[in-house]
XYZ file of C-alpha atoms in Angstrom:
703
model
C -0.200 0.320 -0.018
C 1.466 3.298 -0.758
C 1.614 5.736 2.165
C 1.563 9.034 2.333
C 3.743 11.725 -0.418
C 5.143 13.924 2.126
C 6.200 14.039 5.777
C 3.524 17.136 6.093
C 0.957 15.160 4.757
C 1.566 12.186 7.462
C 0.747 15.428 10.017
C -2.885 16.157 8.102
C -5.680 15.405 10.207
C -4.320 15.464 13.646
C -5.366 17.636 16.545
C -2.987 20.151 18.272
C -1.813 17.734 20.567
C -1.227 14.648 18.479
C 0.598 17.356 16.281
C 2.871 18.061 19.367
C 3.501 14.658 20.070
C 4.109 13.904 16.137
C 6.542 16.386 16.139
C 8.326 15.479 18.845
C 10.807 13.233 17.273
C 13.394 12.801 19.239
C 13.335 11.340 22.714
C 12.796 11.386 25.483
C 9.252 11.707 25.055
C 6.330 10.596 27.273
C 2.845 10.665 26.287
C -0.244 10.777 28.703
C -3.019 9.624 26.560
C -6.128 9.174 28.321
C -8.786 6.280 27.523
C -10.283 7.373 23.459
C -7.745 10.078 22.547
C -6.206 8.457 20.035
C -2.941 7.361 21.250
C -2.407 4.827 18.853
C -2.715 7.395 15.950
C -0.273 9.539 17.701
C 2.505 7.433 18.128
C 2.291 5.482 14.633
C 2.450 9.128 13.083
C 5.034 9.920 14.948
C 7.135 6.967 14.071
C 5.725 8.048 10.470
C 6.963 11.422 10.645
C 10.313 10.593 11.859
C 10.916 8.203 9.039
C 9.872 10.252 6.138
C 11.631 13.554 7.754
C 15.078 10.958 7.549
C 15.301 11.315 11.329
C 15.614 7.932 11.316
C 15.450 4.745 9.263
C 12.725 2.644 9.805
C 14.648 -0.803 10.428
C 16.615 0.969 13.499
C 13.356 1.516 14.961
C 11.371 -0.840 17.513
C 7.813 -0.466 18.598
C 6.855 -2.721 21.855
C 3.479 -3.082 22.956
C 1.644 -5.789 25.278
C -0.643 -8.232 23.282
C -0.144 -9.437 19.547
C -3.818 -7.566 18.401
C -2.060 -4.746 19.531
C 1.596 -5.000 17.593
C -0.972 -6.115 14.623
C -2.701 -3.316 14.246
C 0.381 -1.013 14.852
C 1.868 -2.343 12.195
C -0.972 -2.214 10.024
C -0.998 1.452 10.449
C 2.670 1.766 9.662
C 2.254 0.251 6.648
C -0.511 2.713 5.114
C 2.026 5.636 6.447
C 4.391 3.973 4.420
C 6.803 2.519 6.971
C 6.160 -0.667 6.396
C 9.558 -2.155 7.935
C 8.951 -0.783 11.376
C 9.107 -3.858 14.204
C 5.993 -3.375 16.116
C 6.413 -6.387 18.545
C 5.397 -7.536 21.835
C 8.217 -7.763 24.548
C 7.723 -11.341 24.362
C 8.229 -11.724 20.710
C 10.950 -9.254 20.659
C 13.034 -11.032 23.029
C 12.630 -14.672 21.491
C 13.611 -13.380 18.554
C 17.042 -11.880 19.560
C 17.444 -14.825 21.859
C 16.921 -17.018 19.047
C 19.364 -15.292 17.130
C 22.620 -14.749 19.559
C 22.184 -18.508 21.371
C 25.113 -19.921 19.579
C 27.415 -17.054 20.364
C 26.188 -16.191 23.590
C 25.423 -19.720 25.353
C 25.433 -22.291 22.844
C 24.566 -26.449 22.953
C 21.125 -27.093 22.613
C 18.167 -24.409 22.546
C 15.708 -24.673 25.113
C 11.890 -25.455 24.275
C 9.654 -22.408 25.274
C 6.591 -23.543 27.686
C 3.194 -22.648 26.590
C 1.842 -22.769 29.750
C 3.483 -23.599 33.053
C 0.647 -25.651 34.744
C 2.190 -29.186 34.030
C 5.597 -27.967 35.413
C 4.056 -26.364 38.167
C 2.041 -29.385 39.083
C 5.364 -31.549 38.966
C 7.284 -29.044 41.013
C 3.988 -29.183 43.607
C 3.894 -33.174 43.891
C 7.843 -33.158 44.254
C 7.384 -31.095 47.466
C 4.234 -33.350 48.338
C 1.402 -30.402 47.604
C -1.597 -31.854 46.558
C -3.091 -29.198 44.250
C -6.305 -29.490 41.837
C -6.630 -27.433 38.916
C -7.328 -23.966 40.698
C -4.507 -24.370 42.641
C -2.055 -24.955 40.083
C -3.551 -21.992 38.509
C -3.041 -19.933 41.083
C 0.426 -21.190 42.165
C 1.559 -20.807 38.357
C 0.135 -17.144 38.925
C 2.258 -16.651 42.257
C 5.431 -17.698 40.579
C 4.974 -15.392 37.320
C 4.639 -12.690 40.092
C 7.716 -13.477 41.909
C 9.902 -13.676 38.406
C 8.479 -10.600 36.653
C 9.248 -8.649 40.202
C 12.907 -10.660 39.971
C 12.094 -12.664 43.706
C 14.188 -15.556 44.034
C 12.716 -18.411 46.332
C 14.715 -18.057 49.042
C 13.099 -13.919 49.105
C 9.610 -14.813 48.783
C 8.401 -15.483 52.047
C 10.045 -11.998 53.227
C 8.719 -10.190 49.732
C 5.212 -11.195 49.855
C 4.720 -9.605 54.080
C 6.586 -6.287 52.651
C 4.428 -6.108 49.491
C 1.448 -7.035 51.696
C 0.415 -9.518 49.358
C -2.246 -12.834 50.257
C -0.020 -15.768 48.930
C -2.563 -18.458 48.044
C -1.097 -21.128 49.962
C 1.213 -20.798 53.176
C 4.313 -18.941 51.764
C 6.374 -21.045 52.354
C 4.982 -23.997 50.761
C 4.745 -21.073 47.524
C 8.510 -20.632 48.062
C 9.683 -24.365 47.733
C 7.325 -25.196 44.808
C 9.119 -22.209 42.976
C 12.310 -23.618 44.370
C 11.359 -26.880 42.555
C 9.803 -25.331 39.451
C 13.023 -23.974 38.722
C 15.042 -26.536 39.429
C 13.004 -28.732 37.230
C 13.064 -26.004 34.570
C 16.565 -25.982 33.950
C 17.259 -29.847 34.589
C 14.385 -30.428 31.294
C 16.617 -27.469 29.258
C 13.050 -25.027 29.328
C 12.498 -21.811 29.413
C 9.113 -19.980 30.631
C 8.455 -16.514 29.160
C 9.954 -14.759 32.472
C 13.193 -16.520 32.007
C 13.085 -15.590 28.387
C 12.713 -11.816 28.935
C 15.607 -11.920 31.951
C 18.022 -13.904 29.709
C 17.807 -11.637 26.725
C 18.532 -8.889 28.924
C 21.299 -11.025 30.571
C 22.892 -11.792 27.472
C 22.867 -8.151 26.153
C 24.176 -7.014 29.725
C 26.991 -9.153 29.797
C 28.463 -9.378 26.148
C 29.784 -6.111 24.869
C 29.389 -7.435 21.268
C 26.146 -8.644 21.595
C 25.175 -5.371 23.031
C 26.654 -3.230 20.254
C 25.136 -5.338 17.546
C 21.413 -4.935 19.236
C 22.194 -1.352 19.789
C 23.479 -0.688 16.433
C 20.276 -2.425 14.741
C 17.621 -0.683 17.326
C 18.300 3.033 17.759
C 14.848 4.409 18.301
C 12.185 2.680 20.586
C 8.554 3.501 21.281
C 6.506 2.011 23.984
C 2.851 1.804 24.843
C 0.921 1.137 27.657
C 3.955 1.823 29.879
C 1.844 2.021 33.134
C 1.766 -1.528 32.592
C 5.811 -2.513 32.575
C 6.404 -4.571 34.716
C 10.625 -4.729 36.754
C 11.410 -7.768 34.350
C 10.095 -5.718 31.291
C 12.198 -2.753 32.089
C 15.263 -4.441 32.949
C 14.722 -5.594 29.189
C 14.254 -2.391 28.024
C 17.065 -0.792 30.198
C 19.167 -3.178 28.053
C 18.102 -2.318 25.076
C 18.536 1.546 25.467
C 22.093 1.244 27.255
C 23.240 4.788 27.875
C 20.852 6.343 25.232
C 17.921 8.051 25.448
C 15.695 8.038 22.328
C 12.854 6.791 23.225
C 8.902 7.533 23.432
C 6.526 6.348 26.293
C 2.655 6.389 26.027
C 0.089 5.303 28.900
C -2.365 6.282 31.584
C -1.585 5.810 34.768
C -5.719 5.482 35.485
C -5.430 2.653 33.341
C -3.392 0.701 35.824
C -5.118 -2.582 36.259
C -2.208 -5.284 36.621
C -0.718 -4.265 39.622
C -1.784 -7.895 41.078
C 0.675 -9.492 38.257
C 3.524 -7.302 38.720
C 2.606 -3.933 36.594
C 3.545 -0.643 38.304
C 2.948 2.776 36.921
C 5.853 4.143 38.620
C 7.962 3.922 35.678
C 5.791 6.184 33.672
C 5.059 8.838 36.484
C 8.492 8.719 37.623
C 9.740 9.113 33.818
C 10.562 13.135 34.581
C 12.496 12.160 37.767
C 14.508 9.559 34.966
C 14.418 12.303 32.230
C 14.248 15.651 33.686
C 14.812 17.279 30.000
C 11.742 15.020 28.790
C 9.186 16.587 26.413
C 5.545 15.923 28.065
C 2.449 15.503 26.051
C -0.885 15.007 27.395
C -3.686 13.606 25.373
C -7.276 14.728 26.608
C -9.988 14.913 24.005
C -11.927 11.800 23.992
C -12.714 10.878 20.330
C -14.405 7.535 21.570
C -17.048 8.176 24.280
C -20.407 10.603 23.938
C -20.521 13.357 26.536
C -22.338 11.675 28.817
C -20.200 8.669 28.958
C -16.903 10.747 29.558
C -19.009 12.700 32.498
C -19.317 9.445 33.998
C -15.984 8.538 33.595
C -14.179 11.790 34.894
C -16.624 11.592 37.661
C -15.372 8.218 38.527
C -12.043 9.408 39.195
C -12.631 12.399 40.729
C -13.472 10.835 43.656
C -10.495 8.891 43.868
C -8.925 8.565 47.385
C -5.575 9.446 48.568
C -4.447 5.898 48.542
C -4.902 6.028 44.246
C -1.289 7.961 44.729
C 0.639 9.021 42.037
C -2.454 7.789 39.592
C -4.457 10.518 40.768
C -1.997 13.255 40.755
C -1.373 12.033 36.908
C -5.251 12.269 36.599
C -6.174 12.960 32.935
C -9.856 14.654 32.502
C -11.207 13.861 29.620
C -12.749 16.062 26.613
C -15.713 15.036 24.959
C -15.210 15.311 21.044
C -18.608 13.567 19.927
C -22.322 14.612 19.737
C -24.445 14.128 23.066
C -25.795 10.605 23.209
C -28.334 8.962 25.338
C -28.051 9.312 29.122
C -26.177 6.054 30.798
C -28.573 4.062 32.840
C -28.477 2.285 36.323
C -30.681 -0.466 37.119
C -31.114 -2.343 40.416
C -32.727 -5.872 40.299
C -33.989 -8.051 43.082
C -31.689 -10.956 41.987
C -29.051 -11.985 39.684
C -31.197 -14.271 37.320
C -33.821 -11.431 37.169
C -30.651 -8.942 36.165
C -29.135 -11.511 33.492
C -32.916 -11.439 31.721
C -33.270 -7.276 31.771
C -29.863 -6.914 30.464
C -30.663 -9.355 27.836
C -33.782 -8.159 26.934
C -32.238 -4.395 26.491
C -29.396 -6.101 24.155
C -32.306 -8.038 21.875
C -34.194 -4.341 21.784
C -30.960 -2.570 20.862
C -30.206 -5.575 18.202
C -33.727 -5.213 16.692
C -33.160 -1.209 16.929
C -30.235 -1.880 14.269
C -27.271 -1.844 16.563
C -24.651 -4.750 15.163
C -24.654 -7.731 17.854
C -20.986 -7.857 17.725
C -21.185 -3.853 18.654
C -22.419 -4.631 22.118
C -20.102 -6.087 25.134
C -21.448 -7.416 28.660
C -18.738 -6.726 31.095
C -18.002 -8.341 34.635
C -15.602 -8.523 37.360
C -14.930 -12.352 37.239
C -15.250 -14.918 34.463
C -17.947 -17.036 36.870
C -20.510 -14.483 36.106
C -20.665 -15.124 32.562
C -22.791 -18.227 32.811
C -26.301 -16.021 33.853
C -25.655 -14.220 30.742
C -24.807 -16.413 28.342
C -28.228 -18.505 29.374
C -30.275 -15.378 28.971
C -28.767 -14.055 25.960
C -29.569 -17.341 24.259
C -33.000 -17.336 26.064
C -33.550 -13.818 24.366
C -32.529 -14.860 20.910
C -29.344 -13.161 20.705
C -25.828 -14.894 19.634
C -22.851 -13.983 21.939
C -19.268 -14.819 21.841
C -16.483 -15.566 24.957
C -13.610 -13.324 25.092
C -10.377 -14.713 26.409
C -10.508 -18.036 24.365
C -7.265 -19.165 22.739
C -6.209 -16.267 20.243
C -8.504 -16.920 17.130
C -5.347 -18.030 14.096
C -4.176 -20.284 16.838
C -7.294 -22.342 17.100
C -6.774 -26.192 15.972
C -10.036 -25.913 13.549
C -8.785 -22.726 12.136
C -5.004 -23.893 11.687
C -6.466 -27.219 9.808
C -8.860 -24.883 7.527
C -5.743 -22.510 6.767
C -4.061 -25.477 5.573
C -6.237 -27.033 3.425
C -7.222 -23.455 1.939
C -3.676 -23.014 0.716
C -3.182 -26.232 -0.852
C -6.510 -25.778 -2.586
C -5.790 -21.909 -3.534
C -3.125 -24.101 -5.736
C -5.508 -24.786 -8.882
C -8.813 -23.274 -7.760
C -8.369 -19.626 -9.491
C -11.294 -20.292 -11.740
C -13.830 -21.793 -8.977
C -16.340 -19.145 -7.476
C -14.731 -17.959 -4.049
C -17.591 -17.938 -1.819
C -18.827 -21.544 -2.665
C -15.490 -23.294 -2.843
C -14.729 -21.986 0.519
C -17.762 -22.831 1.939
C -17.116 -26.553 0.519
C -13.941 -26.782 1.781
C -14.794 -25.842 5.200
C -17.841 -28.465 5.585
C -15.256 -31.312 4.978
C -15.563 -33.603 7.744
C -11.983 -33.071 8.449
C -12.745 -29.303 9.300
C -16.689 -29.466 10.238
C -18.380 -26.577 9.508
C -22.229 -27.427 9.315
C -25.176 -25.729 8.331
C -26.685 -24.684 11.903
C -24.409 -24.432 15.252
C -23.922 -27.950 17.647
C -25.277 -27.386 21.032
C -22.500 -27.125 23.544
C -20.174 -24.105 24.534
C -17.045 -25.543 22.952
C -18.557 -27.205 19.738
C -20.236 -24.007 19.581
C -17.163 -21.722 19.980
C -15.591 -24.245 17.141
C -18.463 -23.675 14.830
C -18.325 -19.898 15.209
C -14.847 -19.725 14.004
C -15.446 -21.905 11.253
C -18.720 -19.571 10.160
C -16.521 -16.669 10.472
C -14.140 -17.719 7.632
C -16.942 -18.547 5.387
C -18.285 -14.807 6.136
C -14.797 -13.386 5.714
C -14.711 -15.120 2.223
C -18.073 -13.455 1.459
C -16.601 -10.045 2.600
C -13.462 -10.414 0.195
C -15.538 -11.560 -3.040
C -17.904 -8.559 -2.190
C -14.928 -5.904 -2.002
C -12.856 -7.129 -4.312
C -14.813 -7.897 -7.797
C -12.963 -11.170 -9.445
C -11.104 -12.272 -6.464
C -9.786 -16.104 -6.272
C -8.697 -18.650 -3.675
C -5.533 -17.115 -3.938
C -6.674 -13.757 -3.183
C -8.010 -14.960 -0.020
C -5.376 -16.931 1.216
C -2.940 -14.286 0.975
C -6.113 -12.229 2.834
C -5.945 -14.773 5.791
C -1.981 -14.953 5.922
C -1.838 -11.132 6.042
C -4.443 -10.953 8.913
C -2.430 -13.925 10.799
C 0.551 -11.914 10.744
C -1.216 -9.156 12.195
C -3.450 -10.792 14.591
C -6.147 -9.335 12.720
C -8.953 -11.884 12.893
C -12.207 -12.034 11.459
C -15.302 -10.044 13.562
C -17.125 -13.025 15.176
C -20.876 -11.978 15.092
C -22.185 -11.902 18.419
C -22.545 -9.658 21.673
C -18.836 -9.872 23.719
C -18.793 -11.196 26.953
C -15.589 -10.342 28.979
C -14.403 -9.750 32.217
C -12.916 -6.151 32.711
C -9.709 -7.158 32.486
C -10.026 -8.825 29.100
C -12.244 -6.063 27.832
C -8.526 -3.566 28.327
C -8.090 -1.819 24.692
C -11.037 -2.619 23.368
C -14.503 -0.463 22.456
C -17.961 -0.903 21.487
C -21.048 1.219 20.897
C -22.587 -0.516 23.301
C -21.240 -1.814 27.100
C -23.163 -3.172 29.654
C -21.469 -3.403 33.200
C -23.436 -6.192 35.179
C -22.743 -7.115 38.763
C -21.819 -3.550 40.291
C -22.242 -4.634 43.945
C -19.954 -4.557 47.136
C -17.837 -7.418 47.226
C -18.097 -7.719 43.818
C -16.607 -4.401 42.386
C -14.506 -3.978 44.283
C -13.989 -7.516 44.532
C -14.318 -8.946 48.239
C -9.969 -9.670 48.761
C -9.608 -5.768 47.992
C -9.060 -4.826 51.220
C -6.479 -2.463 51.324
C -6.776 1.287 50.029
C -4.262 0.906 47.298
C -6.282 -2.422 45.978
C -9.921 -0.575 46.454
C -8.160 1.940 43.979
C -7.301 -0.514 41.568
C -11.064 -1.317 41.362
C -11.831 2.029 41.052
C -9.578 2.061 38.054
C -11.180 -1.283 36.932
C -14.501 -0.030 36.500
C -13.167 3.393 35.033
C -11.648 1.021 32.247
C -15.008 -0.663 32.054
C -17.051 2.778 31.285
C -14.502 3.827 29.102
C -15.317 0.746 26.685
C -18.488 2.424 25.832
C -18.912 4.855 22.716
C -22.671 5.680 23.120
C -24.662 3.607 25.372
C -23.656 2.354 28.821
C -25.927 0.423 31.438
C -24.584 -0.203 34.981
C -26.750 -2.582 37.026
C -26.608 -4.576 40.245
C -28.412 -7.443 41.879
C -29.678 -7.284 45.722
C -30.092 -11.442 46.167
C -27.962 -14.039 44.212
C -30.907 -15.891 43.889
C -34.937 -15.742 43.410
C -36.112 -15.297 46.763
C -32.756 -15.094 48.614
C -32.339 -12.268 51.217
C -31.915 -8.646 49.370
C -28.488 -8.191 51.445
C -26.298 -6.497 48.544
C -24.973 -2.847 48.460
C -24.382 -1.082 44.986
C -21.190 -0.422 44.625
C -19.123 2.133 46.039
C -18.259 3.830 42.711
C -21.630 4.253 41.657
C -21.595 6.937 44.141
C -22.648 10.313 43.248
C -23.442 8.786 39.516
C -26.533 6.878 40.303
C -29.733 8.672 40.807
C -30.962 9.248 44.430
C -32.068 6.443 46.301
C -35.568 7.163 46.729
C -36.015 6.699 43.155
C -34.442 3.521 43.240
C -36.622 2.376 46.296
C -39.826 3.624 44.663
C -38.440 1.303 41.601
C -37.748 -1.439 43.896
C -40.603 -1.410 45.594
C -42.853 -2.142 42.276
C -40.649 -4.779 41.506
C -41.539 -6.506 44.687
C -45.041 -6.353 43.549
C -44.311 -7.615 40.315
C -41.943 -10.341 41.402
C -43.156 -14.037 41.151
C -42.141 -17.092 43.333
C -42.122 -20.119 40.692
C -42.845 -23.571 42.471
C -42.551 -27.187 41.264
C -45.731 -28.052 39.582
C -44.517 -31.715 40.971
C -43.494 -31.012 44.622
C -44.594 -27.439 45.250
C -40.736 -26.806 46.228
C -39.713 -22.959 45.154
C -37.673 -22.885 42.097
C -34.528 -21.363 42.542
C -32.256 -22.788 39.480
C -32.503 -20.695 36.220
C -32.721 -24.065 34.251
C -35.311 -25.313 36.899
C -37.733 -22.510 36.500
C -37.750 -22.596 33.075
C -39.102 -26.379 33.267
C -41.760 -25.306 36.179
C -39.669 -28.194 38.283
C -37.310 -29.576 40.116
C -34.409 -31.149 37.806
C -34.980 -34.679 39.747
C -38.740 -34.291 40.179
C -40.529 -36.986 37.515
C -41.963 -35.492 34.128
C -44.150 -37.140 31.385
C -43.834 -35.953 28.315
C -44.428 -36.658 24.405
C -41.419 -37.655 23.007
C -42.774 -37.272 19.495
C -43.336 -33.960 19.835
C -39.983 -32.872 21.191
C -38.772 -34.666 18.430
C -40.792 -32.284 16.093
C -40.002 -29.321 18.251
C -36.257 -29.940 17.595
C -36.779 -30.581 13.895
C -38.618 -27.598 13.376
C -35.787 -25.818 15.629
C -32.718 -26.974 13.226
C -35.205 -26.254 9.884
C -35.977 -22.592 10.675
C -32.132 -22.108 12.353
C -30.860 -23.291 8.605
C -33.306 -21.069 7.061
C -32.283 -18.246 9.116
C -28.616 -19.059 9.142
C -28.337 -18.806 13.134
C -26.917 -21.110 15.579
C -30.192 -23.181 16.644
C -29.589 -22.365 20.721
C -30.336 -18.778 19.164
C -33.922 -19.753 18.055
C -34.989 -21.786 21.449
C -32.343 -23.465 23.744
C -32.890 -27.322 24.788
C -34.318 -26.752 28.437
C -36.993 -24.166 26.404
C -37.783 -27.135 23.809
C -38.360 -29.363 26.892
C -40.343 -27.068 28.687
C -42.362 -26.613 25.602
C -43.157 -30.257 25.048
C -43.753 -30.705 29.169
C -46.262 -27.950 29.125
C -47.892 -28.668 25.353
C -49.319 -24.861 25.682
C -52.453 -24.711 23.811
C -52.551 -20.887 23.314
C -50.556 -17.587 23.298
C -50.821 -16.627 27.169
C -49.700 -20.167 28.167
C -46.671 -20.057 25.691
C -45.528 -16.639 27.018
C -45.620 -18.209 30.325
C -42.804 -20.094 29.459
C -39.521 -18.970 30.609
C -37.729 -18.502 27.158
C -40.366 -17.336 25.349
C -39.816 -13.490 25.153
C -41.788 -11.510 23.154
C -39.670 -11.030 20.464
C -39.438 -14.991 19.902
C -43.280 -15.640 20.884
C -44.104 -12.938 17.766
C -41.474 -14.692 15.584
C -42.090 -18.512 16.494
C -45.309 -18.115 18.365
C -47.730 -19.636 15.709
C -45.255 -22.589 14.879
C -45.153 -23.609 18.029
C -48.591 -23.843 18.980
C -49.130 -25.533 16.052
C -46.298 -28.515 16.540
C -47.906 -29.244 20.035
C -51.866 -28.931 18.402
C -50.043 -31.994 16.026
C -50.630 -29.881 13.295
C -47.471 -28.680 10.673
C -45.859 -25.345 11.283
C -46.630 -22.865 8.718
C -43.700 -22.443 5.752
C -41.609 -19.297 5.989
C -43.540 -16.095 5.551
C -46.823 -17.391 6.389
C -46.444 -16.725 10.300
C -48.583 -14.056 11.226
C -49.799 -12.675 14.229
C -49.832 -14.700 17.364
C -52.516 -12.470 18.806
């Protein structure tokens, strides 16, 4: 792709602060960039302008960030700006490349194997110490070893270090120290490297060998580090080794988005940049181009309430200035219980999607992954597809690797074949497994959605490029894989607040906002509570236009309503009298569901849907259930949606058990909302009456 024709053309369209950052082509430079202020735009234009102006050759630039997605986005923007040879990598990718290159010279012997996961080795180390750990225990121990290594704490110093840090270990500190020591011994014996050891060894190779240091510093003379508030001591050690005594470095970050302190990250390197470099240039980006004034107001107010424990992050707080037109006011909602909250949020999302907001532009964000299940069920009941963030990277998924291999082979002799039909034919081969409709089951559905995204991408490529061939499609996929630019998975995003960092959506729903959940119950120290506040701020600033915030007073229907809204909502949510009135109205409308067999109060969502306890006997027409399943499969195929979007298995079971004879009875079944009643009511009632379902286009109003 051809870039801008001149250095000044590169700067066209930047706002005054972005322009100041881009023109500051010599380091040291510190860019404090608030959420949504265009920091990636500023730093990529700065790099491209420095290259076009002759300040530095593009091959001598190393831009470092924290995720492969961010690095890929940066490379894509730099290509468009005429600087395709700039190295934009994560800390780990850059270190691995250098260590592999210098290994024969610096270390010699067989290269170690890089560990993708610590869990197996941690399990061996734990067993050698007599520790019996389940899977969650192994994950906790692995995380504690990672924290120790990135903060440069050795096993012998661990017990004293956790006391000094005010950190609560997942087990007895002496047991962690013993397992950590055993882990390191086994790692060395087996010639293994974990990611932390790789960074440490790369820094040591550069520091201990003047000739290697000279080569590295000759290759890279110009550094840019994104998300500098997330740098940990080990990464800073490697960065210092790269820099040597030079100061041509530009760092970018926001101390009020520091949310990884538990993993060893510290904003101190960012907030202390002026001490390390007294002659540094500082630029502040505060114009928020992402969010409406209503969303920005919530974000600013949330940080204004930060206490003294916020420390330097409070001193460096950026007051965002909204640049977008007005939008809708944020919505605050209180519910009696978690199922009611999930159901209401799903209905609001369904209404947004019905009114034209793409499902992929909606997110539900929560503090812990355990909160996801209720929203998966509620969205499925509402007929809204969803995708879970935090799974394996798209191009690393086994089904995608297999599909790419097959597509690559097919591209050798398929230039004249119709692109879309050929791609679908290949993906539907048994060894790959794309089917017309999504299967049931979370893992099977995720696999199906990945393959469906490839098929959809072929349609997009064919629509954008007339005459596109299989070779063109494979080239597009390989370019995307190189930059971690995965095709969009259609569906509402469900993600933890930590996993949402760096992303944005048109509509964001922050759920479960209660004391004990946000801030999380184990955030006891003031500094920990302030980090939870920053996590709330990150969640708010993911929203472009629609922002919903909700909480539930009890976990289960009929439970004691003892929960309190999060303190982070103080000064934001409406006055309590109005909330009390809403609560009173909802209590009037609340419905206790009893098992129709034994009359017990039903708590679990699946049992409430069935109308009986899971272990209570039930008679139903098996032939009717099969007819309903066949109809659902045909309907899903016709509408090109996963089967669960039509009705879940639990809802079909409930329909078969109750055999509704009219609209009122059908509407009384959990999982049959107004939208589904309108779409499918007549067909379902016909099937229950032993009649054929009306064909597509014949179903009218159910009233």
